[in-house]
GROMACS .gro file of C-alpha atoms in nm:
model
  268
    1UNK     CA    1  -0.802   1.309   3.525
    2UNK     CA    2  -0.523   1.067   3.391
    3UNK     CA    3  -0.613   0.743   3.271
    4UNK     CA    4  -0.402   0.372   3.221
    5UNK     CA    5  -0.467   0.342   2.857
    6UNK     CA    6  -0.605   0.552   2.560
    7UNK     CA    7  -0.770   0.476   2.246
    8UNK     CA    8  -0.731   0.685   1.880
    9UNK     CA    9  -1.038   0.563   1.723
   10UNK     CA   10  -1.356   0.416   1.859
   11UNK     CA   11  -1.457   0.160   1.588
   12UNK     CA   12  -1.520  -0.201   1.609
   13UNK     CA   13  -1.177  -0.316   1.675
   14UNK     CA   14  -1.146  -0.053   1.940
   15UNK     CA   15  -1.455  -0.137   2.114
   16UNK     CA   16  -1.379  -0.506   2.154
   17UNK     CA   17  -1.037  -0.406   2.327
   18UNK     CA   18  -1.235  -0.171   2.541
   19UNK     CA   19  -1.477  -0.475   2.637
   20UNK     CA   20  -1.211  -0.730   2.683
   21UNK     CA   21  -1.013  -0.505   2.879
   22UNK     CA   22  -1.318  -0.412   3.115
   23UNK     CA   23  -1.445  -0.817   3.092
   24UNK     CA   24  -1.082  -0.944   3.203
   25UNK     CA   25  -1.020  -0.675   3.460
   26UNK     CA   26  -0.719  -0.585   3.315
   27UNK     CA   27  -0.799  -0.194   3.381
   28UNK     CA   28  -1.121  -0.054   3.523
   29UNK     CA   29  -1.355   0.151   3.343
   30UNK     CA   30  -1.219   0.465   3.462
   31UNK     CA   31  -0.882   0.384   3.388
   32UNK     CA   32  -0.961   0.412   3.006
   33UNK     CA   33  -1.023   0.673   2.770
   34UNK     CA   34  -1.054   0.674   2.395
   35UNK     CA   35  -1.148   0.971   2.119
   36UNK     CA   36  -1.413   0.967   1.830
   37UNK     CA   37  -1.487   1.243   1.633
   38UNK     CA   38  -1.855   1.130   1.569
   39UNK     CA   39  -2.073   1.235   1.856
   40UNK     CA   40  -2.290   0.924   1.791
   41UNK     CA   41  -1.969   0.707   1.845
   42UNK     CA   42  -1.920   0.889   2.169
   43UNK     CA   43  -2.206   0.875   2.304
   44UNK     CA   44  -2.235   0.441   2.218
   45UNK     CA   45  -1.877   0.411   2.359
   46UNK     CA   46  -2.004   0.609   2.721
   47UNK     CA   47  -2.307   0.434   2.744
   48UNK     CA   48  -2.201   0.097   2.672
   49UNK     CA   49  -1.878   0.095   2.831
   50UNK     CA   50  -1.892   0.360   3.068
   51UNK     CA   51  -1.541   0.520   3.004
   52UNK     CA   52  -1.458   0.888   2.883
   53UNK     CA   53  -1.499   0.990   2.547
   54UNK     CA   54  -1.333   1.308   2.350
   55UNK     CA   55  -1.385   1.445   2.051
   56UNK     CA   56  -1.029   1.515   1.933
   57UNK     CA   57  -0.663   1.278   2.050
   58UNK     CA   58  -0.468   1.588   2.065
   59UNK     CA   59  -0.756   1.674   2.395
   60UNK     CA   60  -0.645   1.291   2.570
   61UNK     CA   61  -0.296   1.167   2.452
   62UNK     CA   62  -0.140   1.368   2.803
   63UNK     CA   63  -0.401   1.133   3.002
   64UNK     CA   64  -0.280   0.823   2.926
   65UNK     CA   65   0.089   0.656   2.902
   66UNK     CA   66  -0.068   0.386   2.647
   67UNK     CA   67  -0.225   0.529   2.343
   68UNK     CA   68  -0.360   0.261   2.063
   69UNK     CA   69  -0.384   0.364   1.745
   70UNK     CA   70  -0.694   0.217   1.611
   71UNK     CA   71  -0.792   0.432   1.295
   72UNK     CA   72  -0.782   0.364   0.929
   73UNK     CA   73  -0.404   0.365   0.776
   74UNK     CA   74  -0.498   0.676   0.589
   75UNK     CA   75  -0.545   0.915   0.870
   76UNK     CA   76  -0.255   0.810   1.026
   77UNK     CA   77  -0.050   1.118   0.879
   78UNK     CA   78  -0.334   1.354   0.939
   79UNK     CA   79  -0.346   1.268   1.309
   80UNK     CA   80   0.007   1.385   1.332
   81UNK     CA   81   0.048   1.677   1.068
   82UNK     CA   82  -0.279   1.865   1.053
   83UNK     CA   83  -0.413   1.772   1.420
   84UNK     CA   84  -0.153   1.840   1.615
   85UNK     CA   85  -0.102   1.505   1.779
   86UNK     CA   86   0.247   1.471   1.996
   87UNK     CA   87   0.333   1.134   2.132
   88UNK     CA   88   0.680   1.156   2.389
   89UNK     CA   89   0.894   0.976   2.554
   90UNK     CA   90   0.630   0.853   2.823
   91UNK     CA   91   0.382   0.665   2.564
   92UNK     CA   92   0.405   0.340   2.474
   93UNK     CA   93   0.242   0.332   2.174
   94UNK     CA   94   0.040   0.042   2.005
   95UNK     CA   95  -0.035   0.067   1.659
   96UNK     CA   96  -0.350  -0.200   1.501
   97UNK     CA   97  -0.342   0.031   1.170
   98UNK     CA   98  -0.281  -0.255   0.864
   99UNK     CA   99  -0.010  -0.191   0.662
  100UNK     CA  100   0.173   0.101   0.828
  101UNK     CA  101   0.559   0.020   0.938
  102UNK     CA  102   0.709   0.098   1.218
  103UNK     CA  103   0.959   0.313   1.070
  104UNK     CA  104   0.658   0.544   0.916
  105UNK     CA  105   0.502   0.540   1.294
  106UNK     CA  106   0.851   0.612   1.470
  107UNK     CA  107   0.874   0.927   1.211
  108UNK     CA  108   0.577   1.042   1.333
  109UNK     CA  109   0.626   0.964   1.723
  110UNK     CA  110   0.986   0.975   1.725
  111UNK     CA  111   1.053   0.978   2.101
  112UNK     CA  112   0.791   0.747   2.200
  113UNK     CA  113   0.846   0.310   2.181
  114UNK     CA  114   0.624   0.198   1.885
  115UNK     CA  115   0.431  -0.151   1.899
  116UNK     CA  116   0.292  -0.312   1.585
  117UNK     CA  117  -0.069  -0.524   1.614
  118UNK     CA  118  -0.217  -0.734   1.371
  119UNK     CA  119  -0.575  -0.844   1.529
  120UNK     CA  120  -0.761  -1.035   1.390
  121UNK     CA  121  -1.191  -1.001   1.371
  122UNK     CA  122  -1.237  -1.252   1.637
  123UNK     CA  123  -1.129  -1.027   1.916
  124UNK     CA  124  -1.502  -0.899   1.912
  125UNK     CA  125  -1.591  -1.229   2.084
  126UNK     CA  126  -1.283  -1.224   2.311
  127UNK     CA  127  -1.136  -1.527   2.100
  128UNK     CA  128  -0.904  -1.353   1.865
  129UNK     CA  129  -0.562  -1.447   1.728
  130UNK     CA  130  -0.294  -1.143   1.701
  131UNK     CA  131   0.095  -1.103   1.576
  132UNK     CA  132   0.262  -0.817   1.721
  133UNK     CA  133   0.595  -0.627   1.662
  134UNK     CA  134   0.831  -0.467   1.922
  135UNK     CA  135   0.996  -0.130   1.784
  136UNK     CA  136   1.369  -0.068   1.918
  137UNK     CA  137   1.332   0.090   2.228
  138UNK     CA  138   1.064  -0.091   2.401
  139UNK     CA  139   1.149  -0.275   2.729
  140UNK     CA  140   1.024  -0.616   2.912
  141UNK     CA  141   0.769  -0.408   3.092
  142UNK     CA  142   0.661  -0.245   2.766
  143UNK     CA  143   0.621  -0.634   2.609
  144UNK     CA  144   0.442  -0.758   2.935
  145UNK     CA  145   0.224  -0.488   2.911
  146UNK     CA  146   0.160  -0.568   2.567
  147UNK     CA  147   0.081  -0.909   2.628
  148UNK     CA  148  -0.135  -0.853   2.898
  149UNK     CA  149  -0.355  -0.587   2.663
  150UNK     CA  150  -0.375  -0.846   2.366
  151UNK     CA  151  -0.477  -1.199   2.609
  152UNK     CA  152  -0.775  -0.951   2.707
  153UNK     CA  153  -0.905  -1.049   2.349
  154UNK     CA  154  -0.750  -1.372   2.254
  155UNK     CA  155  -0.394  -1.544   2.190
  156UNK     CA  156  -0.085  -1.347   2.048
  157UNK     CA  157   0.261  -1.429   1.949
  158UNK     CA  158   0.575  -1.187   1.882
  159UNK     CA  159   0.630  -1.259   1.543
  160UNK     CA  160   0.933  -1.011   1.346
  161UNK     CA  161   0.780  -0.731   1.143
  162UNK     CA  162   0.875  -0.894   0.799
  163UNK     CA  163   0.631  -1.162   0.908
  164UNK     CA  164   0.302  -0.944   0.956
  165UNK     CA  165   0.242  -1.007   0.592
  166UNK     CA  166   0.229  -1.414   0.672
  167UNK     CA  167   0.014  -1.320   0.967
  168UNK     CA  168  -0.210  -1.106   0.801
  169UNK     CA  169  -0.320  -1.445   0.534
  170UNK     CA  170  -0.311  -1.659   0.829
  171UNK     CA  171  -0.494  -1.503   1.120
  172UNK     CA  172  -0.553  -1.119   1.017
  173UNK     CA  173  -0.810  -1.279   0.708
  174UNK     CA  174  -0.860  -1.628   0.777
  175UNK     CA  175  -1.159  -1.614   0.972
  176UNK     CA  176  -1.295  -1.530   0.601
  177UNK     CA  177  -1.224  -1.866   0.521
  178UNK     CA  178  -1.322  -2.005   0.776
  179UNK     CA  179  -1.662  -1.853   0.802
  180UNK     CA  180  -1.699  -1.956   0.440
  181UNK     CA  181  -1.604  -2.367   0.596
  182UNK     CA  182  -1.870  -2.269   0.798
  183UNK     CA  183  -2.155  -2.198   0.574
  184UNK     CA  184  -2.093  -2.470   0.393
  185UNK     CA  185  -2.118  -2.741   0.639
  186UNK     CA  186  -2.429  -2.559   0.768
  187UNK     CA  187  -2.566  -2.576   0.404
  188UNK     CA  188  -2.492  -2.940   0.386
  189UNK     CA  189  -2.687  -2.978   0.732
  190UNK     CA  190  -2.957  -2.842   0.597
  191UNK     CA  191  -2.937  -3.029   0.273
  192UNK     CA  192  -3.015  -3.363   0.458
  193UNK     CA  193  -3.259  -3.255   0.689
  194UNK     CA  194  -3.124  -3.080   0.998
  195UNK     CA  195  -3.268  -2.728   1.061
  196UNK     CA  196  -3.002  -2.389   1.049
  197UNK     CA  197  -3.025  -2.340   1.413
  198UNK     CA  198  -2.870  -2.734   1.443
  199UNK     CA  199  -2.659  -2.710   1.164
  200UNK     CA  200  -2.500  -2.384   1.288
  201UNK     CA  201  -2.461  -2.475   1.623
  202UNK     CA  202  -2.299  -2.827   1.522
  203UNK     CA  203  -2.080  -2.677   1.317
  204UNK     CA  204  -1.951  -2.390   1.524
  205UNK     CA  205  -1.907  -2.571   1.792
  206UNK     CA  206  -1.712  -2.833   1.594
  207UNK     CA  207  -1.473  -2.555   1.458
  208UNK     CA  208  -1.426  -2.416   1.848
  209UNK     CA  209  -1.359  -2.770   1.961
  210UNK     CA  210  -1.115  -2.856   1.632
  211UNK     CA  211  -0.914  -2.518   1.731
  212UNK     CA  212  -0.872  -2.643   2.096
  213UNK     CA  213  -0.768  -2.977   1.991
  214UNK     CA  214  -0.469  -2.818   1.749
  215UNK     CA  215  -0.394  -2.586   2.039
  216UNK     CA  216  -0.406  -2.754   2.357
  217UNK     CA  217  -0.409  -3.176   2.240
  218UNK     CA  218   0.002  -3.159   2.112
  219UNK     CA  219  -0.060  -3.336   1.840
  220UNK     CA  220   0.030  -3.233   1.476
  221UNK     CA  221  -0.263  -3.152   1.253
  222UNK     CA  222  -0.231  -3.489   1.004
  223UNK     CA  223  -0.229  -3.673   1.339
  224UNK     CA  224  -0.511  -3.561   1.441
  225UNK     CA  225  -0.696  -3.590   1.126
  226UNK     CA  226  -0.627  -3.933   1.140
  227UNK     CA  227  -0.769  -3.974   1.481
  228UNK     CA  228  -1.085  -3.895   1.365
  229UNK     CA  229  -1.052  -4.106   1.069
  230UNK     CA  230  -1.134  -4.491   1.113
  231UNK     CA  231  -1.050  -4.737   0.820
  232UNK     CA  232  -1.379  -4.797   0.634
  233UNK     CA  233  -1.579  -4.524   0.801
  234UNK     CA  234  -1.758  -4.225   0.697
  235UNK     CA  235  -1.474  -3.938   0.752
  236UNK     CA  236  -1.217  -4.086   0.543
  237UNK     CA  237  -1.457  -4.103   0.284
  238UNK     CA  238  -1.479  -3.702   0.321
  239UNK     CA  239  -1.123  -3.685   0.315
  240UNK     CA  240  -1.083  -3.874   0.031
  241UNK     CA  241  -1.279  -3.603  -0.155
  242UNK     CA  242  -1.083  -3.269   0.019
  243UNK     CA  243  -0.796  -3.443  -0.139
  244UNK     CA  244  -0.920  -3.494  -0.451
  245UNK     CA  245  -1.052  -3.153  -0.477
  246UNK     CA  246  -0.716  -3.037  -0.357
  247UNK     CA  247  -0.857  -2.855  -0.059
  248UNK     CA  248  -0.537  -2.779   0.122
  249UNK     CA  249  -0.396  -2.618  -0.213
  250UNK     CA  250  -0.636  -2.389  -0.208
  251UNK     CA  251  -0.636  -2.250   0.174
  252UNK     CA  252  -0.238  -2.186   0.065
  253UNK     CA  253  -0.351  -2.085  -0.279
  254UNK     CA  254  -0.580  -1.836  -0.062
  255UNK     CA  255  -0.319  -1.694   0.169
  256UNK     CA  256  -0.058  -1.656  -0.087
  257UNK     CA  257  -0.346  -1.407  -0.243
  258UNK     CA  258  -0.389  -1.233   0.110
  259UNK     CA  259  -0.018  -1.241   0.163
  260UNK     CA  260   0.087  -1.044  -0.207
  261UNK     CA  261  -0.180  -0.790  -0.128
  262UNK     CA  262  -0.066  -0.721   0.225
  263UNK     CA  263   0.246  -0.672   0.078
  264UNK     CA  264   0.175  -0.416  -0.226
  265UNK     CA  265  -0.074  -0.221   0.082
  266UNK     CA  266   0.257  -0.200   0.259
  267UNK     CA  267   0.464  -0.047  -0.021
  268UNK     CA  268   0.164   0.216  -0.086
   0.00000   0.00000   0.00000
C-alpha cells in the first residue's frame, strides 16, 4: 500500500513532523509511513499516530515518493552501504541530519533531488523555525512541497547551503538561549514573591508575544525596544543594565560558538 510521505527514523524530531503533518491536514494518517528499528518505537509511533510502522527503510522507501531522513549523521552511510537503501529518480528526498552536505547525500542517492533541513526543537510544539536547502535538480513543485511539509511545524526560509552554519547558532540552538532567558526571569519572579506557575506563565507568554511583535508588528527590533521603554520608567532602567552587562555581545558571542562548531561537525 503506497503512501504520500516516508520517514527514516522515528525519534523526536520525526514524531513532531508526523503530528504536525496529521494536526494541519497536510496528509492523512494513512498517507504516511515511517521505519524504526526499535519495536518499542514502533509500537509508540502506531499507537499514537496511527500510521504504519517498519522495522527496516529498505522494506518502505518504494511506498512513498517523499522519504525524510531523520536519523543521526552517523548512520547516514550505513543506511546506504550495509542496508541496502536505494533512493531513484522518483524521491524527493529531505534530509534533517545536522551537518551532512548535500554533495555527501547526492553520492549516496545520486538520481534522486536532495533537500537540506535545519529544524529547530520547537517544531515539537508546532512553533518551530527551519532553514532549508534546495539540491540542483529539484523543481517548483519539489520547493512547494517542501514548504508545505515544514509550515506543518512552524516558519521556514530558503536560505543557501553555506548559510546552514548561521542558521544552526540562530534558530537550530537558540531556543537554548532562550530557555536559559527564560529561567531567569522566572527565577527573578520568584525572587520577589510571585509563585513558578505565575512566573512561568508571565514569562512565556511574554517571549511568544515579543516573537509576534518582531514578526508580524514591522518594526525593527531597537524600535521596538524603545516602545516599551518610557523616559524615567522601570524598563529603561533594565536596559540600562543589559547594556552594561553587554548582553547583546554575548547572544553574538554565543552564536559565533554554535556557528565554529557547526562548522568543524561539517568538515568531520
Amino acid at each position: 500500500m503506497s503512501a504520500k510521505i516516508g520517514f527514516i527514523g522515528a525519534g523526536r524530531m520525526a514524531g513532531a513532523m508526523i503530528d504536525g503533518l496529521i494536526a494541519k491536514n497536510v496528509y492523512t494518517k494513512d498517507e504516511i509511513i515511517a521505519c524504526a528499528p526499535s519495536e518499542a518505537t514502533r509500537n509508540k509511533m502506531t499507537q499514537k499516530c496511527g500510521i504504519r510502522m517498519y522495522e527496516k527503510a529498505v522494506d518502505m522507501v518504494d511506498l512513498a515518493d517523499i522519504i525524510v531522513i531523520a536519523i543521526k549523521p552517523k548512520y547516514i552511510g550505513s543506511l546506504f552501504k550495509n542496508e541496502g537503501v536505494v533512493l531513484g529518480k522518483k524521491h524527493l528526498v529531505i534530509s534533517i541530519a545536522a551537518g551532512v552536505k548535500l554533495k555527501t547525500l547526492q553520492s549516496y542517492a545520486p538520481e534522486s533531488r536532495i533537500v537540506r533541513v535545519m529544524p529547530n526543537h520547537c517544531c515539537m510544539v508546532l512553533e518551530g523555525a527551519a532553514g532549508f536547502v534546495m539540491g540542483d535538480g529539484c523543481t517548483a513543485e519539489d520547493k512547494k512541497n517542501v514548504e508545505t511539509v515544514l509550515s506543518a511545524i512552524g516558519l521556514a526560509a530558503e536560505v543557501r547551503e553555506v548559510d546552514l552554519d548561521a542558521v544552526t547558532g540562530i534558530c537550530g540552538s537558540s531556543p537554548a538561549y532562550l530557555y536559559m532567558a527564560a529561567h531567569a526571569l522566572i527565577e527573578a519572579g520568584m525572587k520577589y514573591g510571585l509563585t513558578e506557575e505565575q512566573a512561568t506563565v508571565l514569562a512565556a507568554q511574554s517571549m511568544i508575544g515579543a516573537g509576534k511583535m518582531v514578526l508580524e508588528s514591522g518594526m525593527k527590533t531597537d524600535a521596538l525596544v524603545d516602545g516599551v521603554c518610557s523616559p524615567g520608567g522601570t524598563t529603561i532602567e533594565g536596559v540600562k543594565v543589559l547594556r552594561d552587562e553587554h548582553f547583546e555581545d554575548a547572544m553574538i558571542h554565543c552564536v559565533d560558538a554554535c556557528v565554529k562548531r557547526s562548522i568543524e561537525m561539517g568538515k568531520e
